mmCIF file of C-alpha atoms and ligand atoms in Angstrom:
data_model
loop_
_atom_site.group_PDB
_atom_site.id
_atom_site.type_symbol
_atom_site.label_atom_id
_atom_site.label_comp_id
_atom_site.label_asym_id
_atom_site.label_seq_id
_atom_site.Cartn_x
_atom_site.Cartn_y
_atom_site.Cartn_z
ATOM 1 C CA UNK A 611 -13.328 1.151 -0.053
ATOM 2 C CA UNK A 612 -14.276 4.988 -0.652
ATOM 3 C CA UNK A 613 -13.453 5.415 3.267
ATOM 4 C CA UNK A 614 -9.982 3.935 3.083
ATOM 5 C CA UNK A 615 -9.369 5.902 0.260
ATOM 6 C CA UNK A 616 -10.608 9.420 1.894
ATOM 7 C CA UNK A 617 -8.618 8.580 4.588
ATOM 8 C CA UNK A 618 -5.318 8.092 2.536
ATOM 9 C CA UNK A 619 -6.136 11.233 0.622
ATOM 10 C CA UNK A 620 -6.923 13.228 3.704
ATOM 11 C CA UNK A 621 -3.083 11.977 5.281
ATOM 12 C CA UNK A 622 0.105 14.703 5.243
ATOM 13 C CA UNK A 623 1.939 11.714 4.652
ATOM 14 C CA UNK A 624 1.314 8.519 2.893
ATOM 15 C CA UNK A 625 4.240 5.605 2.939
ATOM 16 C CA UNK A 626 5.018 2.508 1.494
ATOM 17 C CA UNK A 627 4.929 0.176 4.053
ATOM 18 C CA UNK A 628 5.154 -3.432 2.352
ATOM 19 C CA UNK A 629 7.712 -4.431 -0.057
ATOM 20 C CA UNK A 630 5.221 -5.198 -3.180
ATOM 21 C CA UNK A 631 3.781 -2.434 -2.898
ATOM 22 C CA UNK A 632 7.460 -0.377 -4.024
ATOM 23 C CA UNK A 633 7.863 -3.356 -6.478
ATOM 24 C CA UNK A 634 4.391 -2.197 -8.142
ATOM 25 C CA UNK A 635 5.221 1.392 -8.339
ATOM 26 C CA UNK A 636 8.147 0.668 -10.183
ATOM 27 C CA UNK A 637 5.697 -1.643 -12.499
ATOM 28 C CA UNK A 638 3.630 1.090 -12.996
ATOM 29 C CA UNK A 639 6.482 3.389 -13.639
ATOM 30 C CA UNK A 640 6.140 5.808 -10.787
ATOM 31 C CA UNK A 641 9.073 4.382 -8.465
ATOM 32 C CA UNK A 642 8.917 5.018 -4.826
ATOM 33 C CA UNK A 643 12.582 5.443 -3.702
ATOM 34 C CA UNK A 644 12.121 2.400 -1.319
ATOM 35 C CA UNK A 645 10.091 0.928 1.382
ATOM 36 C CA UNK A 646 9.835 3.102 5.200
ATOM 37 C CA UNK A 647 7.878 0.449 7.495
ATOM 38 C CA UNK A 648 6.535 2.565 10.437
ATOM 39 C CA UNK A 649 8.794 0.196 12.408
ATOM 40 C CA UNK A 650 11.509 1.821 11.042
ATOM 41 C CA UNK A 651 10.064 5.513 11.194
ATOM 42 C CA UNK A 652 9.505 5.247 14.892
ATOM 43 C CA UNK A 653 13.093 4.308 16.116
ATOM 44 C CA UNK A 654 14.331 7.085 13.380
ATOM 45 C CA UNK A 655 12.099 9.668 14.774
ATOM 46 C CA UNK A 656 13.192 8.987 18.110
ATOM 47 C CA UNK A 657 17.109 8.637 17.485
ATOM 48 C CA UNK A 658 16.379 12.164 15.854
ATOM 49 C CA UNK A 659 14.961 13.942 18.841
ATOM 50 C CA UNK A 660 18.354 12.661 21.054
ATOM 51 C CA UNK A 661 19.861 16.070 20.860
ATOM 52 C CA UNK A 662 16.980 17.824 20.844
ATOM 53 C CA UNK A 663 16.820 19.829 24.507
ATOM 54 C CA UNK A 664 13.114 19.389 25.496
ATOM 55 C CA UNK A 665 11.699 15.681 25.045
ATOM 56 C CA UNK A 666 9.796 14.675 22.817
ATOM 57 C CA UNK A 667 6.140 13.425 24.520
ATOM 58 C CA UNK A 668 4.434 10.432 23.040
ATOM 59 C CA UNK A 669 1.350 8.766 23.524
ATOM 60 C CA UNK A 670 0.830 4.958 22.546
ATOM 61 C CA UNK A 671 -2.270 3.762 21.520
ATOM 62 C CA UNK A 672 -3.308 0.192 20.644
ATOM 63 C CA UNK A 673 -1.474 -3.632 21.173
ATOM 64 C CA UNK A 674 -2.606 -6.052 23.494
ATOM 65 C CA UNK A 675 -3.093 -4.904 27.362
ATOM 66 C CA UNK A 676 0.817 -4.396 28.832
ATOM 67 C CA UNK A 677 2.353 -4.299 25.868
ATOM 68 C CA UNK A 678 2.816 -0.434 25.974
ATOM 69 C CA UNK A 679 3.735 -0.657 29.269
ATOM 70 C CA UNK A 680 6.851 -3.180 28.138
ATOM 71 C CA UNK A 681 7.443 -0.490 24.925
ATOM 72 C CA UNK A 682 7.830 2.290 27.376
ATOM 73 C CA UNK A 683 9.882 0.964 29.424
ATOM 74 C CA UNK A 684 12.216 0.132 26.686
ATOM 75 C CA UNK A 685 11.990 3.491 25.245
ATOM 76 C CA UNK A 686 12.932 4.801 28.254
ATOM 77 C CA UNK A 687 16.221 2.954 28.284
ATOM 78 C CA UNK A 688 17.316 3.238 24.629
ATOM 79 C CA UNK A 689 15.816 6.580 24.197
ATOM 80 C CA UNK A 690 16.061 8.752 27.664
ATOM 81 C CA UNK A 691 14.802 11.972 25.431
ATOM 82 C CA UNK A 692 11.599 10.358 24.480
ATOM 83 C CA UNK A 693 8.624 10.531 27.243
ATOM 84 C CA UNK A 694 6.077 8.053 27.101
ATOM 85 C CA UNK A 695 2.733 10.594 28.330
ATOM 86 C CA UNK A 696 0.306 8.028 28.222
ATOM 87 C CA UNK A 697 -0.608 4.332 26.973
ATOM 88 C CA UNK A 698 -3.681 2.828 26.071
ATOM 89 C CA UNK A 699 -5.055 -0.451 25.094
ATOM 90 C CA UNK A 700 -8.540 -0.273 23.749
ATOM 91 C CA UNK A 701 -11.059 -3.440 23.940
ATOM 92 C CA UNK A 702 -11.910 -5.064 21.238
ATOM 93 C CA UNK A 703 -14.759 -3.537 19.230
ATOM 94 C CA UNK A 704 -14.252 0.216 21.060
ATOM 95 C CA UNK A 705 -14.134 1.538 17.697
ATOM 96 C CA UNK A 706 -18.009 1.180 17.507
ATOM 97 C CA UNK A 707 -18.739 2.296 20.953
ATOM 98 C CA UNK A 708 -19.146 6.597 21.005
ATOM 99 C CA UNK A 709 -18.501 6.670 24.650
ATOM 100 C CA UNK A 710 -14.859 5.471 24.277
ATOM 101 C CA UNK A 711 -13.788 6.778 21.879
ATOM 102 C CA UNK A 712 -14.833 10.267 23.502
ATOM 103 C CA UNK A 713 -13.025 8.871 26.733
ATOM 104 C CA UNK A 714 -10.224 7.729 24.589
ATOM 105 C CA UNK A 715 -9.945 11.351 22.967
ATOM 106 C CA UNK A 716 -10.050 12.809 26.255
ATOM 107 C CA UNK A 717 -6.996 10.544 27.549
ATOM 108 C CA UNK A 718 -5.041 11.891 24.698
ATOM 109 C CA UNK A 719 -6.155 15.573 25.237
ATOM 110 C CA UNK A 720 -5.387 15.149 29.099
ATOM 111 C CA UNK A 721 -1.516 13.687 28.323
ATOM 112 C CA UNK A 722 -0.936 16.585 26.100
ATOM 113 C CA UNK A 723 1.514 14.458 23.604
ATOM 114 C CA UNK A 724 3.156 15.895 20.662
ATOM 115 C CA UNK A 725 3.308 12.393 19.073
ATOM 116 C CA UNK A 726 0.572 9.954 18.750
ATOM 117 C CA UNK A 727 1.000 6.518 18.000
ATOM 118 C CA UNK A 728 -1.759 4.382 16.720
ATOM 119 C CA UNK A 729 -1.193 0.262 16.402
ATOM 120 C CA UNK A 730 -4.535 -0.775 15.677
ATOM 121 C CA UNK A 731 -3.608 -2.688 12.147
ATOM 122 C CA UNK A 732 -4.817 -1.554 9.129
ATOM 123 C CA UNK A 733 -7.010 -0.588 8.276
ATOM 124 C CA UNK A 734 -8.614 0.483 11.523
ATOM 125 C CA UNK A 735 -6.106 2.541 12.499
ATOM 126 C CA UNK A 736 -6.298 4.589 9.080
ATOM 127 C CA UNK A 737 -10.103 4.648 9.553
ATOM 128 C CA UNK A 738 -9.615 5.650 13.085
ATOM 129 C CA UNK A 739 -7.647 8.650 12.787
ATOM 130 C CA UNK A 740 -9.969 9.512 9.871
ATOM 131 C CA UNK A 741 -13.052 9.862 11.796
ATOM 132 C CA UNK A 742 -11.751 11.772 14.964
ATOM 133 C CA UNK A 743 -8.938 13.934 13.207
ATOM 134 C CA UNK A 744 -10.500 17.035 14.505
ATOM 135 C CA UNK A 745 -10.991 16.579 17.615
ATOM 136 C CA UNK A 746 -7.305 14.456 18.331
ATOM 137 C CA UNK A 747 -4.901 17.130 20.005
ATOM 138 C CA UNK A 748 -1.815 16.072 19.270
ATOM 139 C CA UNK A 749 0.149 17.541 16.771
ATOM 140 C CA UNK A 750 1.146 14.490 14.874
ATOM 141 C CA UNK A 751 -1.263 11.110 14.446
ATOM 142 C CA UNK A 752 1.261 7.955 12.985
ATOM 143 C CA UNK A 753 -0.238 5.238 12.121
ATOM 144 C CA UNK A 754 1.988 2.189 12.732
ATOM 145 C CA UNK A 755 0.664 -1.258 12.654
ATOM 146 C CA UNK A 756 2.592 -3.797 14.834
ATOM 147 C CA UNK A 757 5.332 -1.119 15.472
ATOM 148 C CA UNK A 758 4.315 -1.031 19.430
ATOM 149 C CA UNK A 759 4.862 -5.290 19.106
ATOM 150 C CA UNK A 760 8.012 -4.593 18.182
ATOM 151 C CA UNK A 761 9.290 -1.978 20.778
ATOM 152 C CA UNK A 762 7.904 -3.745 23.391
ATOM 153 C CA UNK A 763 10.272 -7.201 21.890
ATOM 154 C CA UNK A 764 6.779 -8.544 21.883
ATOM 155 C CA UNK A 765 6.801 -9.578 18.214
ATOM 156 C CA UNK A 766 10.575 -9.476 16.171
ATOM 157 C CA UNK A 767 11.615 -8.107 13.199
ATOM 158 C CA UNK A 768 13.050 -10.331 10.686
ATOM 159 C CA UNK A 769 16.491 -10.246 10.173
ATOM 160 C CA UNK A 770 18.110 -7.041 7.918
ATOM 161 C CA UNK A 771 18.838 -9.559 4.905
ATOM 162 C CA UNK A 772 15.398 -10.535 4.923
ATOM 163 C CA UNK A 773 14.085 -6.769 4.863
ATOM 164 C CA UNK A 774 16.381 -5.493 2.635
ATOM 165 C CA UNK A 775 15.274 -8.454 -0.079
ATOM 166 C CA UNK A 776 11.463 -7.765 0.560
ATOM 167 C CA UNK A 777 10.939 -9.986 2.528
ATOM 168 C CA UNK A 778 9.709 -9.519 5.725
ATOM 169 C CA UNK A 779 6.217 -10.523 5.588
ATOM 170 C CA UNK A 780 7.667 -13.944 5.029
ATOM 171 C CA UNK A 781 8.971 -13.339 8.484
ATOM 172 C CA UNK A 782 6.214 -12.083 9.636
ATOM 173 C CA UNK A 783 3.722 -15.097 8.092
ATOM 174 C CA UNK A 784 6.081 -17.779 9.487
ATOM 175 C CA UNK A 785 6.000 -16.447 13.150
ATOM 176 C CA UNK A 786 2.172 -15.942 12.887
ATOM 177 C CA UNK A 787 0.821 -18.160 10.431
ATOM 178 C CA UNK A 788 -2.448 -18.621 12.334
ATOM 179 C CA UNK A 789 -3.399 -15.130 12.220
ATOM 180 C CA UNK A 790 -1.974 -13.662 8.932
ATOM 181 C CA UNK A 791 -2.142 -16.679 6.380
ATOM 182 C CA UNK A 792 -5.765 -15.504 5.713
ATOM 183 C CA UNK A 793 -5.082 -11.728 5.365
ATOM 184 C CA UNK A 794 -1.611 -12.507 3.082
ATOM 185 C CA UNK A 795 -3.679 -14.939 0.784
ATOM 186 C CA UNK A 796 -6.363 -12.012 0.362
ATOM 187 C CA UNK A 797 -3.884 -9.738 -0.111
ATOM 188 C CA UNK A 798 -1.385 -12.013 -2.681
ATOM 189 C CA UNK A 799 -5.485 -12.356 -4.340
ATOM 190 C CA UNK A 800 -6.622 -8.489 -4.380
ATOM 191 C CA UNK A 801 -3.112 -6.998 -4.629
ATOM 192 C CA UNK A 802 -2.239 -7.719 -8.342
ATOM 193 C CA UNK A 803 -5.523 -7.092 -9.619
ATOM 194 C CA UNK A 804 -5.153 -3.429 -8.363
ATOM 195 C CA UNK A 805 -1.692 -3.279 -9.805
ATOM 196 C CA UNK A 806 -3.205 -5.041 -13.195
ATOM 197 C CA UNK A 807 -6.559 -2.147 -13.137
ATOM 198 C CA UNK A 808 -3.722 0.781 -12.781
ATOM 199 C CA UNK A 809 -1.337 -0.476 -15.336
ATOM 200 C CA UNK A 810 -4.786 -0.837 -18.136
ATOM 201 C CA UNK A 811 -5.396 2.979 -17.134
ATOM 202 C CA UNK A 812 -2.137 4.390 -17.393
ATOM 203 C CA UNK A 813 -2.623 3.060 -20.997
ATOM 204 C CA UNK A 814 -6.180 3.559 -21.843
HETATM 205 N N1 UDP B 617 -4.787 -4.125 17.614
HETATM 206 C C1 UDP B 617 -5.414 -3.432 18.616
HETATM 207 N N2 UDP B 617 -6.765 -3.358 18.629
HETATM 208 C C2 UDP B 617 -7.523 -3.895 17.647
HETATM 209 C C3 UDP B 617 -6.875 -4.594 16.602
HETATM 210 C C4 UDP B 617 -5.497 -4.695 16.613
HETATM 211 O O1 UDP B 617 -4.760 -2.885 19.500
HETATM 212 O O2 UDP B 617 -8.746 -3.780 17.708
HETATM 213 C C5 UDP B 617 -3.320 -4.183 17.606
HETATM 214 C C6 UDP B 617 -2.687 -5.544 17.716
HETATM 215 O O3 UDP B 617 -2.587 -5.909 19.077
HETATM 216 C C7 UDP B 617 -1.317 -5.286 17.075
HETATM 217 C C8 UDP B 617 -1.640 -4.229 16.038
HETATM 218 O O4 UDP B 617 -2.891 -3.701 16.375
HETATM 219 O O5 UDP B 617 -0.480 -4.710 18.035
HETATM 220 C C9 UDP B 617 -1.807 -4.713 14.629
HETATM 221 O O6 UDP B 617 -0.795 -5.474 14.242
HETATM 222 P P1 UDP B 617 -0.747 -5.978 12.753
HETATM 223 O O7 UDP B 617 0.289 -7.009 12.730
HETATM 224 O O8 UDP B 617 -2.119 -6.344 12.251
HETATM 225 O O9 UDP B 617 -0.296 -4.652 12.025
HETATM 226 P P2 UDP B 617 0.406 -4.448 10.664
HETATM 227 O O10 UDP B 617 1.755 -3.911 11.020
HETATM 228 O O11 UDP B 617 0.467 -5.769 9.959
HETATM 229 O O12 UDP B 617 -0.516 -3.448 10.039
#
């Protein structure tokens, strides 16, 4: 997908997200030092701002209606120096509709936040950010995934064991089979055939 990719090469900062995908670089010797799930980014980020004097303002965008509401409010409690400016939860399909996105831009404009957080999966999210960049005022766009879920104690996080072995999208299949057995079999399909078409250049 040529948009994906412009969008990945247009990014300040591209992680490693999933567990294979460190296991491939290290296939294809270019090791990535290891795996940063945004879920992990987000807490770091905001344990680092603790001792910061002014707070740092955030703005959540994306997960099911309330569920920013619920992440705020725990935010609030773990991290008192993080300020939740605004939450939104856009209907399905806005990302086709110009009219909100436009209200959605202005929403983020009006709260002012130096962080924006976008858990719309992937790869809308990625696509998202790509296509309003410029006119986004915030001075940081992450794009997170589930990482809202998990604030909010919506969805968990397997246990450290688990993530430290590569394996938390087995976690993360067996608490919602339904809705990522699909994607994880196209993936597990489409995945190693990348890997396989990068490892035949490098040699070609
Ligand atoms: N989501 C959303 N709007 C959409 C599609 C998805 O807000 O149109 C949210 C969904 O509620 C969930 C997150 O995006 O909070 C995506 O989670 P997923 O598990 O797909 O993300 P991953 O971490 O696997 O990329």
């Amino acid at each position: 997908r040529s948009d994906l990719r412009q969008a990945y090469a247009n990014a300040a900062l591209v992680l490693a997200d999933g567990a294979p995908v460190v296991w491939a670089s290290r296939l294809l010797q270019r090791a990535l030092p290891e795996r940063v799930a945004g879920s992990d980014l987000v807490p770091a980020l905001f344990e680092g701002c603790m001792n910061k004097n002014e707070p740092l303002r955030v703005f959540l965008l994306g997960a099911a209606p309330g569920v920013g509401q619920r992440a705020a409010a725990n935010i609030h409690e773990r991290w008192p120096n993080v300020e939740v400016v605004g939450i939104y939860s856009p209907p399905l399909g806005f990302e086709n509709d110009p009219a909100e996105n436009t209200r959605i831009l202005r929403m983020i404009a009006d709260a002012d936040p130096q962080l924006l957080l976008i858990g719309l999966g992937a790869p809308k999210q990625e696509l998202w950010v790509e296509r309003h960049a410029d006119q986004m005022q915030a001075r940081v766009a992450l794009c997170v995934g589930a990482t809202i879920d998990f604030l909010a104690g919506e969805k968990s996080r397997s246990p450290l064991w688990m993530r430290r072995m590569g394996l938390e999208w087995f976690h993360r299949l067996a608490t919602e089979p339904s809705r990522l057995a699909k994607r994880y079999l196209r993936d597990a399909w489409i995945f190693p055939q990348l890997v396989w078409r990068e490892w035949r250049g490098a040699r070609a």
